[in-house]
């Protein structure tokens, strides 16, 4: 059997009904490519491996788990990449979907990784700490609306699907969990320099209690500071508003 590692934020899903419910959210198409992030002990892996028409791969950072998975599920042979998702190469050529019970201690960095891979990522089905999932799905004007809300919603339709009770895990985490679906919307805003857009959004929210005039004065040209948007705070701007600022003052 495998051992838990607190350093990796490991809580293992044992509720089979919940495992099946999460897996059922994947929009399966014949011949699709599917990446599982952090398969751990194989809670949802065993169901994914049953799909004959899917090109499946997994990325797992813990060598013990890779050994366990290979021993327990012969069908996974040659499909597990021993790597840190935050440093790994893109696992497929062409488009693919992503599923994972994401380690809660690195779930935000994983989403930034997905944004890097976004041109190839069709869909993400992910389990997160509920607070993080709600933040990603939040709309402008709410306290939970922030950097990840804007960035993910600029490139994906984000749906909060359902809660996952802490008793579904071993050991039960001290936080609630939630499952999101993020569907790629093909960069509808035409953001052609993602790095600069991310920098704009991060800078705006880093001083979220200040007006954008104060938060962005070191980033934007002087003429931008008279824009009516500058009287607002970051949480008051929609994704489209941020895109407007990007186009006016940041876009190369």
JSON list of C-alpha atoms in Angstrom, two decimals:
[
{"chain": "A", "resi": 1, "resn": "UNK", "atom": "CA", "xyz": [0.00, 0.00, 0.00]},
{"chain": "A", "resi": 2, "resn": "UNK", "atom": "CA", "xyz": [1.07, 3.61, -0.41]},
{"chain": "A", "resi": 3, "resn": "UNK", "atom": "CA", "xyz": [1.85, 6.10, 2.34]},
{"chain": "A", "resi": 4, "resn": "UNK", "atom": "CA", "xyz": [0.55, 9.63, 2.74]},
{"chain": "A", "resi": 5, "resn": "UNK", "atom": "CA", "xyz": [2.99, 12.50, 2.45]},
{"chain": "A", "resi": 6, "resn": "UNK", "atom": "CA", "xyz": [1.98, 15.69, 4.20]},
{"chain": "A", "resi": 7, "resn": "UNK", "atom": "CA", "xyz": [4.62, 17.63, 2.25]},
{"chain": "A", "resi": 8, "resn": "UNK", "atom": "CA", "xyz": [2.70, 16.84, -0.94]},
{"chain": "A", "resi": 9, "resn": "UNK", "atom": "CA", "xyz": [-0.65, 17.81, 0.57]},
{"chain": "A", "resi": 10, "resn": "UNK", "atom": "CA", "xyz": [-2.00, 14.31, 0.05]},
{"chain": "A", "resi": 11, "resn": "UNK", "atom": "CA", "xyz": [-5.58, 13.38, 0.93]},
{"chain": "A", "resi": 12, "resn": "UNK", "atom": "CA", "xyz": [-6.91, 10.39, -0.96]},
{"chain": "A", "resi": 13, "resn": "UNK", "atom": "CA", "xyz": [-10.41, 10.15, -2.34]},
{"chain": "A", "resi": 14, "resn": "UNK", "atom": "CA", "xyz": [-12.00, 6.84, -1.30]},
{"chain": "A", "resi": 15, "resn": "UNK", "atom": "CA", "xyz": [-15.71, 7.40, -2.02]},
{"chain": "A", "resi": 16, "resn": "UNK", "atom": "CA", "xyz": [-16.36, 5.40, -5.20]},
{"chain": "A", "resi": 17, "resn": "UNK", "atom": "CA", "xyz": [-19.63, 7.19, -6.01]},
{"chain": "A", "resi": 18, "resn": "UNK", "atom": "CA", "xyz": [-17.78, 10.51, -5.90]},
{"chain": "A", "resi": 19, "resn": "UNK", "atom": "CA", "xyz": [-14.93, 9.12, -8.02]},
{"chain": "A", "resi": 20, "resn": "UNK", "atom": "CA", "xyz": [-17.42, 8.03, -10.68]},
{"chain": "A", "resi": 21, "resn": "UNK", "atom": "CA", "xyz": [-19.24, 11.38, -10.47]},
{"chain": "A", "resi": 22, "resn": "UNK", "atom": "CA", "xyz": [-16.01, 13.32, -11.10]},
{"chain": "A", "resi": 23, "resn": "UNK", "atom": "CA", "xyz": [-14.96, 11.08, -14.00]},
{"chain": "A", "resi": 24, "resn": "UNK", "atom": "CA", "xyz": [-18.43, 11.41, -15.56]},
{"chain": "A", "resi": 25, "resn": "UNK", "atom": "CA", "xyz": [-17.84, 15.15, -16.01]},
{"chain": "A", "resi": 26, "resn": "UNK", "atom": "CA", "xyz": [-15.27, 14.60, -18.76]},
{"chain": "A", "resi": 27, "resn": "UNK", "atom": "CA", "xyz": [-16.68, 15.33, -22.18]},
{"chain": "A", "resi": 28, "resn": "UNK", "atom": "CA", "xyz": [-15.46, 12.19, -23.91]},
{"chain": "A", "resi": 29, "resn": "UNK", "atom": "CA", "xyz": [-14.83, 12.11, -27.62]},
{"chain": "A", "resi": 30, "resn": "UNK", "atom": "CA", "xyz": [-13.38, 9.15, -29.55]},
{"chain": "A", "resi": 31, "resn": "UNK", "atom": "CA", "xyz": [-9.61, 9.35, -29.79]},
{"chain": "A", "resi": 32, "resn": "UNK", "atom": "CA", "xyz": [-9.30, 12.23, -27.33]},
{"chain": "A", "resi": 33, "resn": "UNK", "atom": "CA", "xyz": [-6.12, 12.78, -25.32]},
{"chain": "A", "resi": 34, "resn": "UNK", "atom": "CA", "xyz": [-6.52, 13.01, -21.55]},
{"chain": "A", "resi": 35, "resn": "UNK", "atom": "CA", "xyz": [-3.98, 13.99, -18.91]},
{"chain": "A", "resi": 36, "resn": "UNK", "atom": "CA", "xyz": [-4.54, 13.12, -15.26]},
{"chain": "A", "resi": 37, "resn": "UNK", "atom": "CA", "xyz": [-2.62, 15.37, -12.86]},
{"chain": "A", "resi": 38, "resn": "UNK", "atom": "CA", "xyz": [-1.58, 13.68, -9.61]},
{"chain": "A", "resi": 39, "resn": "UNK", "atom": "CA", "xyz": [-3.20, 10.23, -9.88]},
{"chain": "A", "resi": 40, "resn": "UNK", "atom": "CA", "xyz": [-1.92, 9.36, -6.39]},
{"chain": "A", "resi": 41, "resn": "UNK", "atom": "CA", "xyz": [-3.38, 5.99, -5.38]},
{"chain": "A", "resi": 42, "resn": "UNK", "atom": "CA", "xyz": [-5.49, 5.69, -8.53]},
{"chain": "A", "resi": 43, "resn": "UNK", "atom": "CA", "xyz": [-8.91, 6.70, -7.13]},
{"chain": "A", "resi": 44, "resn": "UNK", "atom": "CA", "xyz": [-10.18, 8.03, -10.45]},
{"chain": "A", "resi": 45, "resn": "UNK", "atom": "CA", "xyz": [-7.38, 6.53, -12.57]},
{"chain": "A", "resi": 46, "resn": "UNK", "atom": "CA", "xyz": [-8.94, 3.07, -12.54]},
{"chain": "A", "resi": 47, "resn": "UNK", "atom": "CA", "xyz": [-12.08, 4.43, -14.21]},
{"chain": "A", "resi": 48, "resn": "UNK", "atom": "CA", "xyz": [-10.17, 6.47, -16.78]},
{"chain": "A", "resi": 49, "resn": "UNK", "atom": "CA", "xyz": [-8.14, 3.41, -17.78]},
{"chain": "A", "resi": 50, "resn": "UNK", "atom": "CA", "xyz": [-11.39, 1.59, -18.69]},
{"chain": "A", "resi": 51, "resn": "UNK", "atom": "CA", "xyz": [-11.97, 3.97, -21.61]},
{"chain": "A", "resi": 52, "resn": "UNK", "atom": "CA", "xyz": [-10.63, 2.17, -24.70]},
{"chain": "A", "resi": 53, "resn": "UNK", "atom": "CA", "xyz": [-10.99, 5.14, -27.04]},
{"chain": "A", "resi": 54, "resn": "UNK", "atom": "CA", "xyz": [-8.92, 7.62, -24.99]},
{"chain": "A", "resi": 55, "resn": "UNK", "atom": "CA", "xyz": [-5.18, 8.33, -25.19]},
{"chain": "A", "resi": 56, "resn": "UNK", "atom": "CA", "xyz": [-4.47, 8.58, -21.45]},
{"chain": "A", "resi": 57, "resn": "UNK", "atom": "CA", "xyz": [-1.36, 9.85, -19.65]},
{"chain": "A", "resi": 58, "resn": "UNK", "atom": "CA", "xyz": [-0.72, 10.85, -16.05]},
{"chain": "A", "resi": 59, "resn": "UNK", "atom": "CA", "xyz": [1.83, 13.10, -14.36]},
{"chain": "A", "resi": 60, "resn": "UNK", "atom": "CA", "xyz": [2.83, 12.12, -10.82]},
{"chain": "A", "resi": 61, "resn": "UNK", "atom": "CA", "xyz": [5.62, 13.66, -8.76]},
{"chain": "A", "resi": 62, "resn": "UNK", "atom": "CA", "xyz": [5.82, 10.93, -6.09]},
{"chain": "A", "resi": 63, "resn": "UNK", "atom": "CA", "xyz": [7.94, 7.96, -7.15]},
{"chain": "A", "resi": 64, "resn": "UNK", "atom": "CA", "xyz": [6.28, 5.65, -4.58]},
{"chain": "A", "resi": 65, "resn": "UNK", "atom": "CA", "xyz": [2.91, 6.31, -6.15]},
{"chain": "A", "resi": 66, "resn": "UNK", "atom": "CA", "xyz": [4.24, 5.61, -9.63]},
{"chain": "A", "resi": 67, "resn": "UNK", "atom": "CA", "xyz": [5.55, 2.22, -8.44]},
{"chain": "A", "resi": 68, "resn": "UNK", "atom": "CA", "xyz": [2.20, 1.52, -6.73]},
{"chain": "A", "resi": 69, "resn": "UNK", "atom": "CA", "xyz": [0.18, 2.49, -9.82]},
{"chain": "A", "resi": 70, "resn": "UNK", "atom": "CA", "xyz": [2.27, 0.32, -12.12]},
{"chain": "A", "resi": 71, "resn": "UNK", "atom": "CA", "xyz": [1.89, -2.69, -9.79]},
{"chain": "A", "resi": 72, "resn": "UNK", "atom": "CA", "xyz": [-1.83, -2.18, -9.16]},
{"chain": "A", "resi": 73, "resn": "UNK", "atom": "CA", "xyz": [-3.08, -1.20, -12.61]},
{"chain": "A", "resi": 74, "resn": "UNK", "atom": "CA", "xyz": [-1.22, -3.09, -15.37]},
{"chain": "A", "resi": 75, "resn": "UNK", "atom": "CA", "xyz": [-3.08, -1.05, -18.02]},
{"chain": "A", "resi": 76, "resn": "UNK", "atom": "CA", "xyz": [-1.20, 2.06, -16.89]},
{"chain": "A", "resi": 77, "resn": "UNK", "atom": "CA", "xyz": [2.18, 0.70, -18.02]},
{"chain": "A", "resi": 78, "resn": "UNK", "atom": "CA", "xyz": [4.11, 3.35, -19.96]},
{"chain": "A", "resi": 79, "resn": "UNK", "atom": "CA", "xyz": [1.46, 6.02, -19.34]},
{"chain": "A", "resi": 80, "resn": "UNK", "atom": "CA", "xyz": [2.74, 7.64, -16.15]},
{"chain": "A", "resi": 81, "resn": "UNK", "atom": "CA", "xyz": [5.25, 10.49, -16.35]},
{"chain": "A", "resi": 82, "resn": "UNK", "atom": "CA", "xyz": [7.30, 10.89, -13.17]},
{"chain": "A", "resi": 83, "resn": "UNK", "atom": "CA", "xyz": [7.55, 14.67, -13.00]},
{"chain": "A", "resi": 84, "resn": "UNK", "atom": "CA", "xyz": [6.45, 17.82, -11.22]},
{"chain": "A", "resi": 85, "resn": "UNK", "atom": "CA", "xyz": [3.45, 19.25, -13.11]},
{"chain": "A", "resi": 86, "resn": "UNK", "atom": "CA", "xyz": [4.85, 22.75, -12.52]},
{"chain": "A", "resi": 87, "resn": "UNK", "atom": "CA", "xyz": [8.05, 21.85, -14.40]},
{"chain": "A", "resi": 88, "resn": "UNK", "atom": "CA", "xyz": [6.89, 19.15, -16.81]},
{"chain": "A", "resi": 89, "resn": "UNK", "atom": "CA", "xyz": [6.91, 19.43, -20.58]},
{"chain": "A", "resi": 90, "resn": "UNK", "atom": "CA", "xyz": [3.56, 19.51, -22.38]},
{"chain": "A", "resi": 91, "resn": "UNK", "atom": "CA", "xyz": [2.65, 15.79, -22.43]},
{"chain": "A", "resi": 92, "resn": "UNK", "atom": "CA", "xyz": [0.90, 15.69, -25.82]},
{"chain": "A", "resi": 93, "resn": "UNK", "atom": "CA", "xyz": [1.22, 17.18, -29.26]},
{"chain": "A", "resi": 94, "resn": "UNK", "atom": "CA", "xyz": [-2.08, 18.72, -30.26]},
{"chain": "A", "resi": 95, "resn": "UNK", "atom": "CA", "xyz": [-5.14, 19.24, -28.11]},
{"chain": "A", "resi": 96, "resn": "UNK", "atom": "CA", "xyz": [-5.90, 17.42, -24.85]},
{"chain": "A", "resi": 97, "resn": "UNK", "atom": "CA", "xyz": [-8.13, 17.59, -21.78]},
{"chain": "A", "resi": 98, "resn": "UNK", "atom": "CA", "xyz": [-7.02, 17.58, -18.13]},
{"chain": "A", "resi": 99, "resn": "UNK", "atom": "CA", "xyz": [-8.51, 15.95, -15.05]},
{"chain": "A", "resi": 100, "resn": "UNK", "atom": "CA", "xyz": [-7.21, 15.82, -11.52]},
{"chain": "A", "resi": 101, "resn": "UNK", "atom": "CA", "xyz": [-7.80, 15.90, -7.81]},
{"chain": "A", "resi": 102, "resn": "UNK", "atom": "CA", "xyz": [-5.31, 18.73, -7.65]},
{"chain": "A", "resi": 103, "resn": "UNK", "atom": "CA", "xyz": [-3.02, 18.90, -4.59]},
{"chain": "A", "resi": 104, "resn": "UNK", "atom": "CA", "xyz": [-4.47, 21.82, -2.64]},
{"chain": "A", "resi": 105, "resn": "UNK", "atom": "CA", "xyz": [-1.09, 23.31, -1.74]},
{"chain": "A", "resi": 106, "resn": "UNK", "atom": "CA", "xyz": [-0.24, 23.90, -5.42]},
{"chain": "A", "resi": 107, "resn": "UNK", "atom": "CA", "xyz": [-3.67, 24.22, -7.04]},
{"chain": "A", "resi": 108, "resn": "UNK", "atom": "CA", "xyz": [-3.24, 27.89, -8.00]},
{"chain": "A", "resi": 109, "resn": "UNK", "atom": "CA", "xyz": [0.19, 27.30, -9.61]},
{"chain": "A", "resi": 110, "resn": "UNK", "atom": "CA", "xyz": [-1.35, 24.35, -11.49]},
{"chain": "A", "resi": 111, "resn": "UNK", "atom": "CA", "xyz": [-3.96, 26.70, -12.97]},
{"chain": "A", "resi": 112, "resn": "UNK", "atom": "CA", "xyz": [-1.22, 29.12, -14.05]},
{"chain": "A", "resi": 113, "resn": "UNK", "atom": "CA", "xyz": [0.45, 26.11, -15.71]},
{"chain": "A", "resi": 114, "resn": "UNK", "atom": "CA", "xyz": [-2.83, 25.36, -17.50]},
{"chain": "A", "resi": 115, "resn": "UNK", "atom": "CA", "xyz": [-2.90, 28.98, -18.71]},
{"chain": "A", "resi": 116, "resn": "UNK", "atom": "CA", "xyz": [0.56, 28.45, -20.23]},
{"chain": "A", "resi": 117, "resn": "UNK", "atom": "CA", "xyz": [-0.69, 25.33, -21.98]},
{"chain": "A", "resi": 118, "resn": "UNK", "atom": "CA", "xyz": [-4.08, 26.90, -22.81]},
{"chain": "A", "resi": 119, "resn": "UNK", "atom": "CA", "xyz": [-3.73, 26.80, -26.65]},
{"chain": "A", "resi": 120, "resn": "UNK", "atom": "CA", "xyz": [-3.73, 22.98, -26.35]},
{"chain": "A", "resi": 121, "resn": "UNK", "atom": "CA", "xyz": [-6.05, 22.46, -23.36]},
{"chain": "A", "resi": 122, "resn": "UNK", "atom": "CA", "xyz": [-9.69, 21.91, -24.37]},
{"chain": "A", "resi": 123, "resn": "UNK", "atom": "CA", "xyz": [-11.13, 21.25, -20.91]},
{"chain": "A", "resi": 124, "resn": "UNK", "atom": "CA", "xyz": [-10.10, 20.99, -17.27]},
{"chain": "A", "resi": 125, "resn": "UNK", "atom": "CA", "xyz": [-12.07, 18.96, -14.74]},
{"chain": "A", "resi": 126, "resn": "UNK", "atom": "CA", "xyz": [-10.45, 19.67, -11.39]},
{"chain": "A", "resi": 127, "resn": "UNK", "atom": "CA", "xyz": [-11.10, 19.19, -7.71]},
{"chain": "A", "resi": 128, "resn": "UNK", "atom": "CA", "xyz": [-9.88, 22.05, -5.53]},
{"chain": "A", "resi": 129, "resn": "UNK", "atom": "CA", "xyz": [-10.23, 23.38, -2.05]},
{"chain": "A", "resi": 130, "resn": "UNK", "atom": "CA", "xyz": [-13.77, 24.81, -2.18]},
{"chain": "A", "resi": 131, "resn": "UNK", "atom": "CA", "xyz": [-12.55, 28.33, -1.43]},
{"chain": "A", "resi": 132, "resn": "UNK", "atom": "CA", "xyz": [-10.18, 28.22, -4.43]},
{"chain": "A", "resi": 133, "resn": "UNK", "atom": "CA", "xyz": [-12.84, 26.75, -6.72]},
{"chain": "A", "resi": 134, "resn": "UNK", "atom": "CA", "xyz": [-15.28, 29.50, -5.72]},
{"chain": "A", "resi": 135, "resn": "UNK", "atom": "CA", "xyz": [-12.60, 32.12, -6.33]},
{"chain": "A", "resi": 136, "resn": "UNK", "atom": "CA", "xyz": [-11.93, 30.86, -9.86]},
{"chain": "A", "resi": 137, "resn": "UNK", "atom": "CA", "xyz": [-15.67, 30.91, -10.65]},
{"chain": "A", "resi": 138, "resn": "UNK", "atom": "CA", "xyz": [-16.42, 34.27, -8.95]},
{"chain": "A", "resi": 139, "resn": "UNK", "atom": "CA", "xyz": [-17.76, 37.30, -10.80]},
{"chain": "A", "resi": 140, "resn": "UNK", "atom": "CA", "xyz": [-16.79, 40.98, -10.44]},
{"chain": "A", "resi": 141, "resn": "UNK", "atom": "CA", "xyz": [-17.85, 42.82, -7.31]},
{"chain": "A", "resi": 142, "resn": "UNK", "atom": "CA", "xyz": [-17.50, 39.86, -4.95]},
{"chain": "A", "resi": 143, "resn": "UNK", "atom": "CA", "xyz": [-14.84, 39.54, -2.26]},
{"chain": "A", "resi": 144, "resn": "UNK", "atom": "CA", "xyz": [-13.62, 36.28, -3.74]},
{"chain": "A", "resi": 145, "resn": "UNK", "atom": "CA", "xyz": [-13.15, 37.72, -7.25]},
{"chain": "A", "resi": 146, "resn": "UNK", "atom": "CA", "xyz": [-9.45, 38.05, -7.98]},
{"chain": "A", "resi": 147, "resn": "UNK", "atom": "CA", "xyz": [-6.49, 37.26, -10.19]},
{"chain": "A", "resi": 148, "resn": "UNK", "atom": "CA", "xyz": [-7.43, 33.66, -10.99]},
{"chain": "A", "resi": 149, "resn": "UNK", "atom": "CA", "xyz": [-11.08, 34.62, -11.63]},
{"chain": "A", "resi": 150, "resn": "UNK", "atom": "CA", "xyz": [-10.09, 37.10, -14.34]},
{"chain": "A", "resi": 151, "resn": "UNK", "atom": "CA", "xyz": [-7.31, 35.07, -15.92]},
{"chain": "A", "resi": 152, "resn": "UNK", "atom": "CA", "xyz": [-9.18, 31.76, -16.11]},
{"chain": "A", "resi": 153, "resn": "UNK", "atom": "CA", "xyz": [-12.40, 33.38, -17.29]},
{"chain": "A", "resi": 154, "resn": "UNK", "atom": "CA", "xyz": [-10.56, 35.28, -20.02]},
{"chain": "A", "resi": 155, "resn": "UNK", "atom": "CA", "xyz": [-9.71, 31.95, -21.66]},
{"chain": "A", "resi": 156, "resn": "UNK", "atom": "CA", "xyz": [-12.23, 29.44, -20.24]},
{"chain": "A", "resi": 157, "resn": "UNK", "atom": "CA", "xyz": [-15.90, 29.17, -19.33]},
{"chain": "A", "resi": 158, "resn": "UNK", "atom": "CA", "xyz": [-15.72, 28.27, -15.64]},
{"chain": "A", "resi": 159, "resn": "UNK", "atom": "CA", "xyz": [-18.51, 26.22, -14.02]},
{"chain": "A", "resi": 160, "resn": "UNK", "atom": "CA", "xyz": [-18.67, 25.28, -10.35]},
{"chain": "A", "resi": 161, "resn": "UNK", "atom": "CA", "xyz": [-20.10, 21.76, -10.58]},
{"chain": "A", "resi": 162, "resn": "UNK", "atom": "CA", "xyz": [-20.53, 20.39, -7.06]},
{"chain": "A", "resi": 163, "resn": "UNK", "atom": "CA", "xyz": [-19.13, 20.11, -3.52]},
{"chain": "A", "resi": 164, "resn": "UNK", "atom": "CA", "xyz": [-17.12, 17.12, -2.29]},
{"chain": "A", "resi": 165, "resn": "UNK", "atom": "CA", "xyz": [-17.64, 16.30, 1.39]},
{"chain": "A", "resi": 166, "resn": "UNK", "atom": "CA", "xyz": [-14.51, 15.93, 3.51]},
{"chain": "A", "resi": 167, "resn": "UNK", "atom": "CA", "xyz": [-15.61, 12.43, 4.58]},
{"chain": "A", "resi": 168, "resn": "UNK", "atom": "CA", "xyz": [-14.99, 11.27, 0.99]},
{"chain": "A", "resi": 169, "resn": "UNK", "atom": "CA", "xyz": [-11.24, 11.43, 1.74]},
{"chain": "A", "resi": 170, "resn": "UNK", "atom": "CA", "xyz": [-8.62, 9.59, 3.75]},
{"chain": "A", "resi": 171, "resn": "UNK", "atom": "CA", "xyz": [-7.66, 11.37, 5.94]},
{"chain": "A", "resi": 172, "resn": "UNK", "atom": "CA", "xyz": [-10.53, 13.91, 5.87]},
{"chain": "A", "resi": 173, "resn": "UNK", "atom": "CA", "xyz": [-9.10, 17.33, 5.03]},
{"chain": "A", "resi": 174, "resn": "UNK", "atom": "CA", "xyz": [-9.91, 20.27, 7.29]},
{"chain": "A", "resi": 175, "resn": "UNK", "atom": "CA", "xyz": [-11.34, 22.19, 4.33]},
{"chain": "A", "resi": 176, "resn": "UNK", "atom": "CA", "xyz": [-14.25, 21.61, 2.00]},
{"chain": "A", "resi": 177, "resn": "UNK", "atom": "CA", "xyz": [-13.68, 20.70, -1.64]},
{"chain": "A", "resi": 178, "resn": "UNK", "atom": "CA", "xyz": [-15.35, 21.56, -4.93]},
{"chain": "A", "resi": 179, "resn": "UNK", "atom": "CA", "xyz": [-15.15, 20.44, -8.55]},
{"chain": "A", "resi": 180, "resn": "UNK", "atom": "CA", "xyz": [-14.82, 22.85, -11.47]},
{"chain": "A", "resi": 181, "resn": "UNK", "atom": "CA", "xyz": [-15.17, 22.47, -15.20]},
{"chain": "A", "resi": 182, "resn": "UNK", "atom": "CA", "xyz": [-13.17, 24.93, -17.30]},
{"chain": "A", "resi": 183, "resn": "UNK", "atom": "CA", "xyz": [-13.97, 24.83, -21.03]},
{"chain": "A", "resi": 184, "resn": "UNK", "atom": "CA", "xyz": [-11.62, 26.53, -23.48]},
{"chain": "A", "resi": 185, "resn": "UNK", "atom": "CA", "xyz": [-13.33, 29.39, -25.32]},
{"chain": "A", "resi": 186, "resn": "UNK", "atom": "CA", "xyz": [-10.56, 29.93, -27.89]},
{"chain": "A", "resi": 187, "resn": "UNK", "atom": "CA", "xyz": [-9.19, 33.25, -26.66]},
{"chain": "A", "resi": 188, "resn": "UNK", "atom": "CA", "xyz": [-12.29, 35.26, -27.65]},
{"chain": "A", "resi": 189, "resn": "UNK", "atom": "CA", "xyz": [-10.69, 38.56, -26.58]},
{"chain": "A", "resi": 190, "resn": "UNK", "atom": "CA", "xyz": [-7.71, 38.13, -28.91]},
{"chain": "A", "resi": 191, "resn": "UNK", "atom": "CA", "xyz": [-5.14, 38.47, -26.11]},
{"chain": "A", "resi": 192, "resn": "UNK", "atom": "CA", "xyz": [-1.90, 38.03, -28.03]},
{"chain": "A", "resi": 193, "resn": "UNK", "atom": "CA", "xyz": [0.58, 38.58, -25.20]},
{"chain": "A", "resi": 194, "resn": "UNK", "atom": "CA", "xyz": [-0.62, 36.48, -22.28]},
{"chain": "A", "resi": 195, "resn": "UNK", "atom": "CA", "xyz": [2.37, 37.36, -20.13]},
{"chain": "A", "resi": 196, "resn": "UNK", "atom": "CA", "xyz": [1.60, 41.09, -20.30]},
{"chain": "A", "resi": 197, "resn": "UNK", "atom": "CA", "xyz": [-2.11, 40.53, -19.66]},
{"chain": "A", "resi": 198, "resn": "UNK", "atom": "CA", "xyz": [-1.31, 38.38, -16.61]},
{"chain": "A", "resi": 199, "resn": "UNK", "atom": "CA", "xyz": [1.06, 41.07, -15.34]},
{"chain": "A", "resi": 200, "resn": "UNK", "atom": "CA", "xyz": [-1.64, 43.74, -15.71]},
{"chain": "A", "resi": 201, "resn": "UNK", "atom": "CA", "xyz": [-4.22, 41.70, -13.77]},
{"chain": "A", "resi": 202, "resn": "UNK", "atom": "CA", "xyz": [-1.76, 40.67, -11.04]},
{"chain": "A", "resi": 203, "resn": "UNK", "atom": "CA", "xyz": [-0.58, 44.26, -10.57]},
{"chain": "A", "resi": 204, "resn": "UNK", "atom": "CA", "xyz": [-4.16, 45.55, -10.36]},
{"chain": "A", "resi": 205, "resn": "UNK", "atom": "CA", "xyz": [-5.13, 43.05, -7.66]},
{"chain": "A", "resi": 206, "resn": "UNK", "atom": "CA", "xyz": [-1.90, 43.19, -5.66]},
{"chain": "A", "resi": 207, "resn": "UNK", "atom": "CA", "xyz": [-3.23, 46.39, -4.07]},
{"chain": "A", "resi": 208, "resn": "UNK", "atom": "CA", "xyz": [-6.91, 45.55, -4.39]},
{"chain": "A", "resi": 209, "resn": "UNK", "atom": "CA", "xyz": [-8.05, 48.12, -1.81]},
{"chain": "A", "resi": 210, "resn": "UNK", "atom": "CA", "xyz": [-6.53, 50.97, -3.79]},
{"chain": "A", "resi": 211, "resn": "UNK", "atom": "CA", "xyz": [-7.94, 52.52, -6.94]},
{"chain": "A", "resi": 212, "resn": "UNK", "atom": "CA", "xyz": [-6.39, 51.36, -10.19]},
{"chain": "A", "resi": 213, "resn": "UNK", "atom": "CA", "xyz": [-4.78, 54.80, -10.51]},
{"chain": "A", "resi": 214, "resn": "UNK", "atom": "CA", "xyz": [-2.61, 53.95, -7.50]},
{"chain": "A", "resi": 215, "resn": "UNK", "atom": "CA", "xyz": [-2.25, 50.23, -8.18]},
{"chain": "A", "resi": 216, "resn": "UNK", "atom": "CA", "xyz": [-1.23, 50.62, -11.85]},
{"chain": "A", "resi": 217, "resn": "UNK", "atom": "CA", "xyz": [0.69, 53.91, -11.85]},
{"chain": "A", "resi": 218, "resn": "UNK", "atom": "CA", "xyz": [4.03, 52.13, -12.11]},
{"chain": "A", "resi": 219, "resn": "UNK", "atom": "CA", "xyz": [2.88, 49.92, -14.98]},
{"chain": "A", "resi": 220, "resn": "UNK", "atom": "CA", "xyz": [0.81, 52.08, -17.33]},
{"chain": "A", "resi": 221, "resn": "UNK", "atom": "CA", "xyz": [1.79, 55.23, -19.27]},
{"chain": "A", "resi": 222, "resn": "UNK", "atom": "CA", "xyz": [0.92, 58.60, -17.74]},
{"chain": "A", "resi": 223, "resn": "UNK", "atom": "CA", "xyz": [-2.04, 59.22, -20.08]},
{"chain": "A", "resi": 224, "resn": "UNK", "atom": "CA", "xyz": [-3.73, 56.05, -18.79]},
{"chain": "A", "resi": 225, "resn": "UNK", "atom": "CA", "xyz": [-4.10, 57.53, -15.31]},
{"chain": "A", "resi": 226, "resn": "UNK", "atom": "CA", "xyz": [-6.86, 59.91, -16.49]},
{"chain": "A", "resi": 227, "resn": "UNK", "atom": "CA", "xyz": [-8.96, 57.03, -17.84]},
{"chain": "A", "resi": 228, "resn": "UNK", "atom": "CA", "xyz": [-12.32, 56.70, -16.01]},
{"chain": "A", "resi": 229, "resn": "UNK", "atom": "CA", "xyz": [-11.42, 53.09, -15.18]},
{"chain": "A", "resi": 230, "resn": "UNK", "atom": "CA", "xyz": [-8.69, 54.44, -12.90]},
{"chain": "A", "resi": 231, "resn": "UNK", "atom": "CA", "xyz": [-11.28, 55.61, -10.34]},
{"chain": "A", "resi": 232, "resn": "UNK", "atom": "CA", "xyz": [-12.32, 51.98, -9.77]},
{"chain": "A", "resi": 233, "resn": "UNK", "atom": "CA", "xyz": [-10.77, 49.14, -7.80]},
{"chain": "A", "resi": 234, "resn": "UNK", "atom": "CA", "xyz": [-9.67, 45.91, -9.47]},
{"chain": "A", "resi": 235, "resn": "UNK", "atom": "CA", "xyz": [-12.58, 43.85, -8.12]},
{"chain": "A", "resi": 236, "resn": "UNK", "atom": "CA", "xyz": [-15.06, 46.20, -9.86]},
{"chain": "A", "resi": 237, "resn": "UNK", "atom": "CA", "xyz": [-13.73, 45.43, -13.36]},
{"chain": "A", "resi": 238, "resn": "UNK", "atom": "CA", "xyz": [-15.10, 42.61, -15.50]},
{"chain": "A", "resi": 239, "resn": "UNK", "atom": "CA", "xyz": [-12.89, 40.43, -17.67]},
{"chain": "A", "resi": 240, "resn": "UNK", "atom": "CA", "xyz": [-13.92, 42.56, -20.65]},
{"chain": "A", "resi": 241, "resn": "UNK", "atom": "CA", "xyz": [-12.88, 45.71, -18.75]},
{"chain": "A", "resi": 242, "resn": "UNK", "atom": "CA", "xyz": [-9.43, 44.30, -18.11]},
{"chain": "A", "resi": 243, "resn": "UNK", "atom": "CA", "xyz": [-9.17, 43.39, -21.80]},
{"chain": "A", "resi": 244, "resn": "UNK", "atom": "CA", "xyz": [-10.08, 47.00, -22.69]},
{"chain": "A", "resi": 245, "resn": "UNK", "atom": "CA", "xyz": [-7.30, 48.34, -20.44]},
{"chain": "A", "resi": 246, "resn": "UNK", "atom": "CA", "xyz": [-4.86, 45.82, -21.93]},
{"chain": "A", "resi": 247, "resn": "UNK", "atom": "CA", "xyz": [-5.75, 46.87, -25.49]},
{"chain": "A", "resi": 248, "resn": "UNK", "atom": "CA", "xyz": [-5.56, 50.59, -24.77]},
{"chain": "A", "resi": 249, "resn": "UNK", "atom": "CA", "xyz": [-2.33, 50.73, -22.80]},
{"chain": "A", "resi": 250, "resn": "UNK", "atom": "CA", "xyz": [-0.45, 47.41, -22.72]},
{"chain": "A", "resi": 251, "resn": "UNK", "atom": "CA", "xyz": [-0.92, 45.50, -25.97]},
{"chain": "A", "resi": 252, "resn": "UNK", "atom": "CA", "xyz": [2.26, 45.66, -28.08]}
]
